[in-house]
mmCIF file of C-alpha atoms and ligand atoms in Angstrom:
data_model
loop_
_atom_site.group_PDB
_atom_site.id
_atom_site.type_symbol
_atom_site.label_atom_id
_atom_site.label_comp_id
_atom_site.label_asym_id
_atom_site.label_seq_id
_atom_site.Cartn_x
_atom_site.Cartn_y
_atom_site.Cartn_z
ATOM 1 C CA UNK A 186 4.892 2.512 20.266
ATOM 2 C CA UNK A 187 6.300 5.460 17.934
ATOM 3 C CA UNK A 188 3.760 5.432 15.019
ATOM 4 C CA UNK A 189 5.559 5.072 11.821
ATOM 5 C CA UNK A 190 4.113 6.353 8.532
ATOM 6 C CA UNK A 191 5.508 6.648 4.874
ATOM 7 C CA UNK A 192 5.696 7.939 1.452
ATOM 8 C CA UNK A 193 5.766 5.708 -1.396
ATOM 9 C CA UNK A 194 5.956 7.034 -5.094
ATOM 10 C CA UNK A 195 6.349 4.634 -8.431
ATOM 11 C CA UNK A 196 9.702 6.658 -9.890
ATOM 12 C CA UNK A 197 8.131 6.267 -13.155
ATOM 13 C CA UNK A 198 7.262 9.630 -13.891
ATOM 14 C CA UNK A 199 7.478 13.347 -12.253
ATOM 15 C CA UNK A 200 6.343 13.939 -9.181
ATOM 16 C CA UNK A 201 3.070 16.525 -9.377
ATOM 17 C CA UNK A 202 0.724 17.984 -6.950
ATOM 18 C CA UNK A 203 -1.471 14.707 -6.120
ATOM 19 C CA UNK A 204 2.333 12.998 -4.825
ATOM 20 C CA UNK A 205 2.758 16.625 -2.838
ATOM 21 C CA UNK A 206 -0.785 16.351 -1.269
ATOM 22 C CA UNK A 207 -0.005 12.695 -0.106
ATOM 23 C CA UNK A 208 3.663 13.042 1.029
ATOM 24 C CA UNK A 209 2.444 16.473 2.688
ATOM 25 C CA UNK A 210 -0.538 15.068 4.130
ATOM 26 C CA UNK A 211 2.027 11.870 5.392
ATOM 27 C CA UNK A 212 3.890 14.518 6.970
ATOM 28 C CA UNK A 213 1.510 16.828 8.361
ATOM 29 C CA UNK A 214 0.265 13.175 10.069
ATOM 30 C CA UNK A 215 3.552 12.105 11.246
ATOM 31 C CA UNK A 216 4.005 15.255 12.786
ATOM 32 C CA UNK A 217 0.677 15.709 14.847
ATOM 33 C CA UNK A 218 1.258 11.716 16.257
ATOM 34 C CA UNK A 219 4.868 12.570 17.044
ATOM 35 C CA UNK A 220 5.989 9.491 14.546
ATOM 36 C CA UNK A 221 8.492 8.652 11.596
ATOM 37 C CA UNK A 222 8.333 9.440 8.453
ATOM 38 C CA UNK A 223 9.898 6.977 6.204
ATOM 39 C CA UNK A 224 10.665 7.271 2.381
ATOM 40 C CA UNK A 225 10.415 4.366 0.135
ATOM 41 C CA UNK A 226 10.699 4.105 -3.563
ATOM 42 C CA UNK A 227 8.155 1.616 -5.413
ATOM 43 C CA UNK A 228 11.170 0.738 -8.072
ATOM 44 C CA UNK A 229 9.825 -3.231 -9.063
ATOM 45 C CA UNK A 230 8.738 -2.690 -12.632
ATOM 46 C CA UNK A 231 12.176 -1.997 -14.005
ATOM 47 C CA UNK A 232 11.184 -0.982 -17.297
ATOM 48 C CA UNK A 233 9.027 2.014 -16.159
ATOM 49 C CA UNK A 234 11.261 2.782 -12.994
ATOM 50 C CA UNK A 235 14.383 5.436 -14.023
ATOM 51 C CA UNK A 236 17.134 6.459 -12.152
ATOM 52 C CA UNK A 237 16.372 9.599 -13.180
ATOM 53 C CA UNK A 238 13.150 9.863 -11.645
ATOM 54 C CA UNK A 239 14.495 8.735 -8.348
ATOM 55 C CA UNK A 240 16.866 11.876 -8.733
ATOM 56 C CA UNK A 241 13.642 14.259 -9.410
ATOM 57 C CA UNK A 242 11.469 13.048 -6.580
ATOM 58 C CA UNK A 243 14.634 13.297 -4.164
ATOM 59 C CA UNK A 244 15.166 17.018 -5.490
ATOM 60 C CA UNK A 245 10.967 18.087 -5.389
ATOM 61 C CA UNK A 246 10.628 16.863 -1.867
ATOM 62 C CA UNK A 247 13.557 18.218 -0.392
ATOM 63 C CA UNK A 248 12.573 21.307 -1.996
ATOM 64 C CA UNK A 249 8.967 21.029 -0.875
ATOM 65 C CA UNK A 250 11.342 20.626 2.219
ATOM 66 C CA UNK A 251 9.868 17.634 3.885
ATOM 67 C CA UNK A 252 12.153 15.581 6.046
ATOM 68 C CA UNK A 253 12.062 12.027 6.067
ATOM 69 C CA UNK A 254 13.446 9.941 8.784
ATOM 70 C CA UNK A 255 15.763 6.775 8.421
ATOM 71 C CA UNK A 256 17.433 5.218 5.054
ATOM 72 C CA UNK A 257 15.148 5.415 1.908
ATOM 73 C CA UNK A 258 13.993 1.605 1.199
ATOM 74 C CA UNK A 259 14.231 0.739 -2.788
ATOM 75 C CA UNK A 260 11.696 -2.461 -3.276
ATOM 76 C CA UNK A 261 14.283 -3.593 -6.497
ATOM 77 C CA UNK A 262 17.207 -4.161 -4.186
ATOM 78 C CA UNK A 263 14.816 -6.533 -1.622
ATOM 79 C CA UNK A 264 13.672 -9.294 -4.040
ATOM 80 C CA UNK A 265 14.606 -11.784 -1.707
ATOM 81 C CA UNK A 266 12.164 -10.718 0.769
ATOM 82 C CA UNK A 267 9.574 -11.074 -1.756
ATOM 83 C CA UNK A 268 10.610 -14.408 -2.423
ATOM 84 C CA UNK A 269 10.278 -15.316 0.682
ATOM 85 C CA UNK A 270 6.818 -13.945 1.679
ATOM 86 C CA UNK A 271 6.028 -15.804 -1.735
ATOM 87 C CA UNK A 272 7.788 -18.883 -0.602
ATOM 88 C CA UNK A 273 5.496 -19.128 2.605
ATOM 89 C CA UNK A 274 2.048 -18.645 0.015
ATOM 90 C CA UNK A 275 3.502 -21.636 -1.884
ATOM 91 C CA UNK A 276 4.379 -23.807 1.121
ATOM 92 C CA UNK A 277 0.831 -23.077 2.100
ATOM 93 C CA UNK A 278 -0.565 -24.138 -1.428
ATOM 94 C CA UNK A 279 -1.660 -20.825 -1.648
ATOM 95 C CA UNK A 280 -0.102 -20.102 -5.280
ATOM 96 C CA UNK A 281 -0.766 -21.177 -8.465
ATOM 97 C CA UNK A 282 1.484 -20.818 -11.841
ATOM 98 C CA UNK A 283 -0.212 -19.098 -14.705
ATOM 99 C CA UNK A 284 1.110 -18.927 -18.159
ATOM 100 C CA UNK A 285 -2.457 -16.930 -19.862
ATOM 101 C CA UNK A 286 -2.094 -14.143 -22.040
ATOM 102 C CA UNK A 287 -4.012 -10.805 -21.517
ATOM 103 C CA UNK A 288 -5.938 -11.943 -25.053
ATOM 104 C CA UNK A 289 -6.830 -15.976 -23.788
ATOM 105 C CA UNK A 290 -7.814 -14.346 -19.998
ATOM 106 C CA UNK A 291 -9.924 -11.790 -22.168
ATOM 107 C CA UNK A 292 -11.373 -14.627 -24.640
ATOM 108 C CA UNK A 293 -11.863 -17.194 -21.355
ATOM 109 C CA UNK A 294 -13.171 -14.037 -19.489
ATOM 110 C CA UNK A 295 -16.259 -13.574 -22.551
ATOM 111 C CA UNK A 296 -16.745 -17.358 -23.035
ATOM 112 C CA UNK A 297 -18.294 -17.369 -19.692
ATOM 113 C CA UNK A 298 -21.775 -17.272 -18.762
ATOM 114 C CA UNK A 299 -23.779 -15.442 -15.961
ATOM 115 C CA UNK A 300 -22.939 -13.421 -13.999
ATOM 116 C CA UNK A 301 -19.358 -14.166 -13.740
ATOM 117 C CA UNK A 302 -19.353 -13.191 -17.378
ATOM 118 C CA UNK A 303 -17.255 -9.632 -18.229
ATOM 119 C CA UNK A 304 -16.830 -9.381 -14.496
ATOM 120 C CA UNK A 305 -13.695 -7.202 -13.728
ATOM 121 C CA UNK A 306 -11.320 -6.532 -10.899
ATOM 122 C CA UNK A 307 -11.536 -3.140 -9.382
ATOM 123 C CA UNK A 308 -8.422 -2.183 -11.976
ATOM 124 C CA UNK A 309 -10.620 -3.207 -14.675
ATOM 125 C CA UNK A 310 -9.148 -6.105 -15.755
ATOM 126 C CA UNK A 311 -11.081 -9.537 -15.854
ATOM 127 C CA UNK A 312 -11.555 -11.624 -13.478
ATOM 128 C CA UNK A 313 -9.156 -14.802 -14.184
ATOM 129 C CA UNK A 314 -11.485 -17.428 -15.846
ATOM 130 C CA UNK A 315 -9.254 -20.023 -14.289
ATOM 131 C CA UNK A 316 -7.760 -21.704 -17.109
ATOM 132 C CA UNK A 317 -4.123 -22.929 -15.464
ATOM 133 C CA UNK A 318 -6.093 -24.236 -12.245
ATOM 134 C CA UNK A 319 -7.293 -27.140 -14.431
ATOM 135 C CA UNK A 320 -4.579 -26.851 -17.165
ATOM 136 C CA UNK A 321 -0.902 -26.208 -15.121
ATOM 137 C CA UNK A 322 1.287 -24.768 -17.404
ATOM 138 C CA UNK A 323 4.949 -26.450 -17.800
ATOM 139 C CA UNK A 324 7.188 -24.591 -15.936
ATOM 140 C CA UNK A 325 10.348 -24.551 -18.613
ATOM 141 C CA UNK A 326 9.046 -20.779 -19.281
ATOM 142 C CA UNK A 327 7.995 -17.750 -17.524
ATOM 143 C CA UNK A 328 5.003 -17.819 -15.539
ATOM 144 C CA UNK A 329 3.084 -15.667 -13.501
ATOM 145 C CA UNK A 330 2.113 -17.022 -9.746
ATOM 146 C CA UNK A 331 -1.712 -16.009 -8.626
ATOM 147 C CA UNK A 332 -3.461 -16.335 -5.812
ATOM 148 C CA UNK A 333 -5.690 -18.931 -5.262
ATOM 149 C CA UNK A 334 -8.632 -16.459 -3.527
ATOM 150 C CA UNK A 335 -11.268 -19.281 -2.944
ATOM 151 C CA UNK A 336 -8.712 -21.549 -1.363
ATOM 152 C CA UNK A 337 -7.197 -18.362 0.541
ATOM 153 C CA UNK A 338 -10.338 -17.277 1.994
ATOM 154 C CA UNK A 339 -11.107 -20.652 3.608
ATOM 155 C CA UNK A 340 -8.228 -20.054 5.490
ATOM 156 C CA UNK A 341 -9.006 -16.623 6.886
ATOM 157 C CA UNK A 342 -12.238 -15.437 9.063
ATOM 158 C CA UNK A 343 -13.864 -12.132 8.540
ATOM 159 C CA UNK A 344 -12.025 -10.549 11.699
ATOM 160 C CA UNK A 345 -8.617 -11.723 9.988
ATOM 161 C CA UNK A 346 -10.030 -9.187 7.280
ATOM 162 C CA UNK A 347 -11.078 -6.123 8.399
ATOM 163 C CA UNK A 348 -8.800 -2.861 9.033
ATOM 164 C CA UNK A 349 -9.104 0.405 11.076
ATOM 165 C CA UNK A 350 -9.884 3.085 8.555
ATOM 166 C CA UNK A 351 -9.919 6.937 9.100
ATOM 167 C CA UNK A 352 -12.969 8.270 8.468
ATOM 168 C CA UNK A 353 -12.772 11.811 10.167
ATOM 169 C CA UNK A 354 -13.417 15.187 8.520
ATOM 170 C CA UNK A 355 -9.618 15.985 7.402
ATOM 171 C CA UNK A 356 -7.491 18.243 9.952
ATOM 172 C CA UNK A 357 -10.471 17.577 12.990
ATOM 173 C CA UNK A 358 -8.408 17.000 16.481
ATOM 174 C CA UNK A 359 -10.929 13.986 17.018
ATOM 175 C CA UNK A 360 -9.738 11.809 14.657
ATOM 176 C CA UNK A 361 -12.759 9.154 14.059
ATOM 177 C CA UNK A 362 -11.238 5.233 13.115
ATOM 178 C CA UNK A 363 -14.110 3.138 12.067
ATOM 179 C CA UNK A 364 -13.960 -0.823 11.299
ATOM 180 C CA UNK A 365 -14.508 -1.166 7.428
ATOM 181 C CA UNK A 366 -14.923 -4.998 6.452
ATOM 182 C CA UNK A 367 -13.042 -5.961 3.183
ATOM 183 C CA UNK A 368 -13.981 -7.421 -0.033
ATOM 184 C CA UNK A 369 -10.526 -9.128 -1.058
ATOM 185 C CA UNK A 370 -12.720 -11.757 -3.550
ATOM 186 C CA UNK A 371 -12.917 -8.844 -6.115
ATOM 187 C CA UNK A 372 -9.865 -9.363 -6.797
ATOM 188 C CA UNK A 373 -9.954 -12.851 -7.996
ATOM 189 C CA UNK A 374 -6.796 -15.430 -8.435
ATOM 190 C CA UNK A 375 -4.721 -12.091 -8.309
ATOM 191 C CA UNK A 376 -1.386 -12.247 -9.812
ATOM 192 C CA UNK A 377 1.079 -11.676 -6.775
ATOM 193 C CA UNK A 378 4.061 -12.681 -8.956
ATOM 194 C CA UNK A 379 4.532 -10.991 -12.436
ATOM 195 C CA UNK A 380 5.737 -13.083 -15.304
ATOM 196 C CA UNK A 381 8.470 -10.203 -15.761
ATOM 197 C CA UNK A 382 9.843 -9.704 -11.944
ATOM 198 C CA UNK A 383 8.435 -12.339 -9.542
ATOM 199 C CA UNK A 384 7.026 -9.654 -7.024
ATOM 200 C CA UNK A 385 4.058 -7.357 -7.470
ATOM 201 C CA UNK A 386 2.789 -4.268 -6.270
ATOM 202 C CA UNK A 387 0.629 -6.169 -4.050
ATOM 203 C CA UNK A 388 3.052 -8.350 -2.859
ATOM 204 C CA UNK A 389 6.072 -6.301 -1.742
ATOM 205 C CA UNK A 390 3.743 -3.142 -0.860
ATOM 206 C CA UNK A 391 2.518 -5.591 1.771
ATOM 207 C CA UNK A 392 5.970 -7.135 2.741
ATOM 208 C CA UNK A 393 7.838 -3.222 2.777
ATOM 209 C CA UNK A 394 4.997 -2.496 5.143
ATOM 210 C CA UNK A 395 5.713 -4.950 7.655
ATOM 211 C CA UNK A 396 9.119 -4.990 7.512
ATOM 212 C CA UNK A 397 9.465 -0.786 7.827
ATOM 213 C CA UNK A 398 7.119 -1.249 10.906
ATOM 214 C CA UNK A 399 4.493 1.070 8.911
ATOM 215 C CA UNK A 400 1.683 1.741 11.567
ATOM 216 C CA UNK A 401 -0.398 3.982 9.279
ATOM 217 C CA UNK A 402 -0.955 3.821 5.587
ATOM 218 C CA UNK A 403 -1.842 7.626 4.192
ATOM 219 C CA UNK A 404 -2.509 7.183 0.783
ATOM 220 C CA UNK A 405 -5.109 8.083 -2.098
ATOM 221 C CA UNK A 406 -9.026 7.075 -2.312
ATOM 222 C CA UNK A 407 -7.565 5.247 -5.572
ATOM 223 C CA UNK A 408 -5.878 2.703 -3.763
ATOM 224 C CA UNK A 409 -8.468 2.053 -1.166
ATOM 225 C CA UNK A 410 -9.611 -1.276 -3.069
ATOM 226 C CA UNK A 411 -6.097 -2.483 -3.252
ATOM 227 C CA UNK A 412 -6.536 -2.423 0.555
ATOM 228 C CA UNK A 413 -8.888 -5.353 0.770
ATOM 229 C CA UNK A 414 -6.142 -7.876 -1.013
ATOM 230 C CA UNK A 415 -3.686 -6.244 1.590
ATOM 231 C CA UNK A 416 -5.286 -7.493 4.429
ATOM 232 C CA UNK A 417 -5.826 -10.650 3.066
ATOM 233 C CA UNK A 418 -1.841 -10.997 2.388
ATOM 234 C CA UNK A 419 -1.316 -10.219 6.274
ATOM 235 C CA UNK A 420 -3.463 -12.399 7.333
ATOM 236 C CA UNK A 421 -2.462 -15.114 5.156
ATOM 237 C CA UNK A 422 1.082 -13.995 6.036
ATOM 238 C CA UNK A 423 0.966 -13.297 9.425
ATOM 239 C CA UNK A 424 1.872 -9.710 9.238
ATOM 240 C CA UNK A 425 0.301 -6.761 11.418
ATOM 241 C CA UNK A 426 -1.762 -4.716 9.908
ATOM 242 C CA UNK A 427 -1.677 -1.034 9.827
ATOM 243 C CA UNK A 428 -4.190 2.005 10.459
ATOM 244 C CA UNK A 429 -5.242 3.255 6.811
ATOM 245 C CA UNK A 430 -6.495 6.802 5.714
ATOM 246 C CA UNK A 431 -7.193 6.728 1.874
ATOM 247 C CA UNK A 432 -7.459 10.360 1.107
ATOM 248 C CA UNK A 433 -10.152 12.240 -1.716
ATOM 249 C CA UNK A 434 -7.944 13.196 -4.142
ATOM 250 C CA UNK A 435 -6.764 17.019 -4.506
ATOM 251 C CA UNK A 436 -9.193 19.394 -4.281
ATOM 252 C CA UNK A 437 -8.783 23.301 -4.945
ATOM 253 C CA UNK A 438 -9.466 25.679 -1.940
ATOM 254 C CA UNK A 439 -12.912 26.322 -3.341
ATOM 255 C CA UNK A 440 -13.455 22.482 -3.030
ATOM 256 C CA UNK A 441 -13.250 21.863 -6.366
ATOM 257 C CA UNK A 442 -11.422 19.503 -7.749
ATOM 258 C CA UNK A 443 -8.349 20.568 -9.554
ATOM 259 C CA UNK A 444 -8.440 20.715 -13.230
ATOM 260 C CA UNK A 445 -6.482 17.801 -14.836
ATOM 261 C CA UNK A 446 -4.114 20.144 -16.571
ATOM 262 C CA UNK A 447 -2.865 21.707 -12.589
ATOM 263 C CA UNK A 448 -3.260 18.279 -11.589
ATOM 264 C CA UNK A 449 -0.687 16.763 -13.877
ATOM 265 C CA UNK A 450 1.374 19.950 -13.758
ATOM 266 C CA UNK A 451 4.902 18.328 -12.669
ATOM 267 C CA UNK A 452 6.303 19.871 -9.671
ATOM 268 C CA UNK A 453 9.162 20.902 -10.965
ATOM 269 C CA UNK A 454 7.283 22.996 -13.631
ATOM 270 C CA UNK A 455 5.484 24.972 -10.862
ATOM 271 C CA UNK A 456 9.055 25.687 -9.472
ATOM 272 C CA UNK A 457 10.200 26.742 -12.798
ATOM 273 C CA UNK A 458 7.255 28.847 -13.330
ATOM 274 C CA UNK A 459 8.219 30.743 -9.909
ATOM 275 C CA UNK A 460 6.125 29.061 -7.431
ATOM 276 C CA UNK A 461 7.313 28.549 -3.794
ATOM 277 C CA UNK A 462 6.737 25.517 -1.819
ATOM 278 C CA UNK A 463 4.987 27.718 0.760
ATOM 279 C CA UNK A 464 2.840 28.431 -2.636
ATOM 280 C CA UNK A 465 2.224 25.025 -2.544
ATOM 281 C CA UNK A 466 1.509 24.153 0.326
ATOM 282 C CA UNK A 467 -1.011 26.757 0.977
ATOM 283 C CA UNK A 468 -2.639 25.986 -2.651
ATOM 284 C CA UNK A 469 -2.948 22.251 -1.497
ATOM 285 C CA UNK A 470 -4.415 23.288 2.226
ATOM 286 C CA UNK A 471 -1.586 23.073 4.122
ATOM 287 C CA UNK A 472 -0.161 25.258 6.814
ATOM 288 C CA UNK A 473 3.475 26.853 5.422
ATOM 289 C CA UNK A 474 6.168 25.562 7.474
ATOM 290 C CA UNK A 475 7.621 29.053 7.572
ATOM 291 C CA UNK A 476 4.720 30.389 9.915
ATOM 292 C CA UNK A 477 5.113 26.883 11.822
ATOM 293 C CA UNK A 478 6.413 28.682 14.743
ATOM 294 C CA UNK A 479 3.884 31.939 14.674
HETATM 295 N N1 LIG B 621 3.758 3.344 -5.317
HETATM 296 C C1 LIG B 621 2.353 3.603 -5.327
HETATM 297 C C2 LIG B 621 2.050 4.784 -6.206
HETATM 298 O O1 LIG B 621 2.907 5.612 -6.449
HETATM 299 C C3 LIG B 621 1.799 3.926 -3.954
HETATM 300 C C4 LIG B 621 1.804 2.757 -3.078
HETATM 301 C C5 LIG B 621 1.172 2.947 -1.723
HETATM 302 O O2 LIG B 621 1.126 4.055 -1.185
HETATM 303 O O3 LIG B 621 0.749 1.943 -1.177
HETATM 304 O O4 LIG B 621 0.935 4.897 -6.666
HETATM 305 ZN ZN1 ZN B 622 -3.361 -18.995 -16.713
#
């Protein structure tokens, strides 16, 4: 089986040298395995997504001159496959409608005692106190749909849950994959459909996956929690489950880590400012495709 890999930015803003370092790193990958590399544009939120955006990170890669195999996928024109995968959750009881605010989950969230009290998600928001599992809100206005994670979990076992992760030093021949168990309960009664566009990151990140026939997810260290409700949503959904490498985030030649101001740096600033892509590249560790045949 051709190992299929991908490159998925959030058009909400310019592309800068932490997108390069993942799409290059996604390539670099695809390459050594002989697989795909497949573009896909994380367009959902359509307040934050802009067209022009999609324009930009078309323009920076191509000039960063990374090829990408197949059709680009947008998520905002396959809403109906997140209603479906949603549609099975429901069927399955799975889902429950939420109508909270961020300020009554916050006020729930400190009313509580113990431990569970000021406990957050790994985003940093509170765990939902569970006010509309006792309380349903009426439906005649827009509601979220969350997970319900104790009832989810009951239906999974621990093998259901755990993923191949990479765990190799970067660029070594002998790549080392090690089990890593997940934790999905951090998460809580995660919200899986927004109030605003009945999908969510979660939800069609794990749906696109599938469906694109993704075989390895190369993405950063700063999603590697978001993995554990992933799993949980293919097992629950009866999807395979990819390989994932979370990746540190960009570090200087000298191994330090980049200051935030070269960080943040858009890419098309660094071109303006006369860098090359070899430039970049080679700042960000990676071998110029110009001396690819040398
Ligand atoms: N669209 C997400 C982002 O730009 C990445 C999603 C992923 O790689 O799973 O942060
Ligand atoms: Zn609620």
């Amino acid at each position: 089986m051709q190992p299929v890999f991908r490159f998925a930015p959030s058009p909400n803003g310019l592309l800068h040298l932490g997108h390069a370092y993942s799409a290059l790193l996604n390539e670099q990958e695809a390459r050594r395995h002989g697989g795909r590399l497949l573009l896909r544009i994380e367009d959902i939120d359509r307040l934050r997504s802009r067209s022009e955006h999609v324009q930009a990170i078309f323009e920076d890669l191509d000039w960063l001159g990374i090829a990408f195999d197949g059709p680009v996928r947008f998520q905002s024109a396959h809403m109906d496959d997140y209603r479906k995968a949603a549609d099975t959750l429901q069927q399955r009881g799975l889902l429950f409608a939420c109508d909270c605010t961020r300020q009554r989950v916050a006020r729930e969230a400190q009313a509580l005692s113990g431990p569970d009290r000021l406990s957050t998600d790994p985003d940093g928001a509170p765990l939902y106190p569970g006010h509309c599992l006792h309380t349903p809100p009426h439906l005649d206005q827009p509601v979220a749909w969350r997970l319900r994670m104790e009832a989810a979990l009951q239906t999974v076992t621990v093998d259901d849950l755990s993923y191949q992760a990479f765990a190799g030093p970067r660029g070594d021949q002998n790549s080392e994959w090690i089990t890593r168990p997940t934790a999905p309960q951090r998460w809580g009664d995660a919200v899986l459909l927004r109030k605003d566009i009945a999908t969510s990151y979660h939800l069609s990140v794990v749906v696109d996956d599938a469906l694109q026939g993704v075989t390895h997810v190369v993405r950063g260290r700063d999603l590697e929690a978001a993995t554990d409700l992933h799993c949980l949503l293919q097992a629950l959904l009866g999807l395979p489950r990819p390989h994932y490498d979370h990746h540190d985030l960009v570090t200087d030649t000298d191994g330090t880590k980049l200051a935030k101001s070269r960080m943040s740096k858009p890419l098309r600033q660094w071109r303006e400012e006369g860098a090359s892509p070899a430039m970049i590249r080679s700042m960000l560790g990676f071998e110029s495709t110009e001396c690819h045949n040398g």
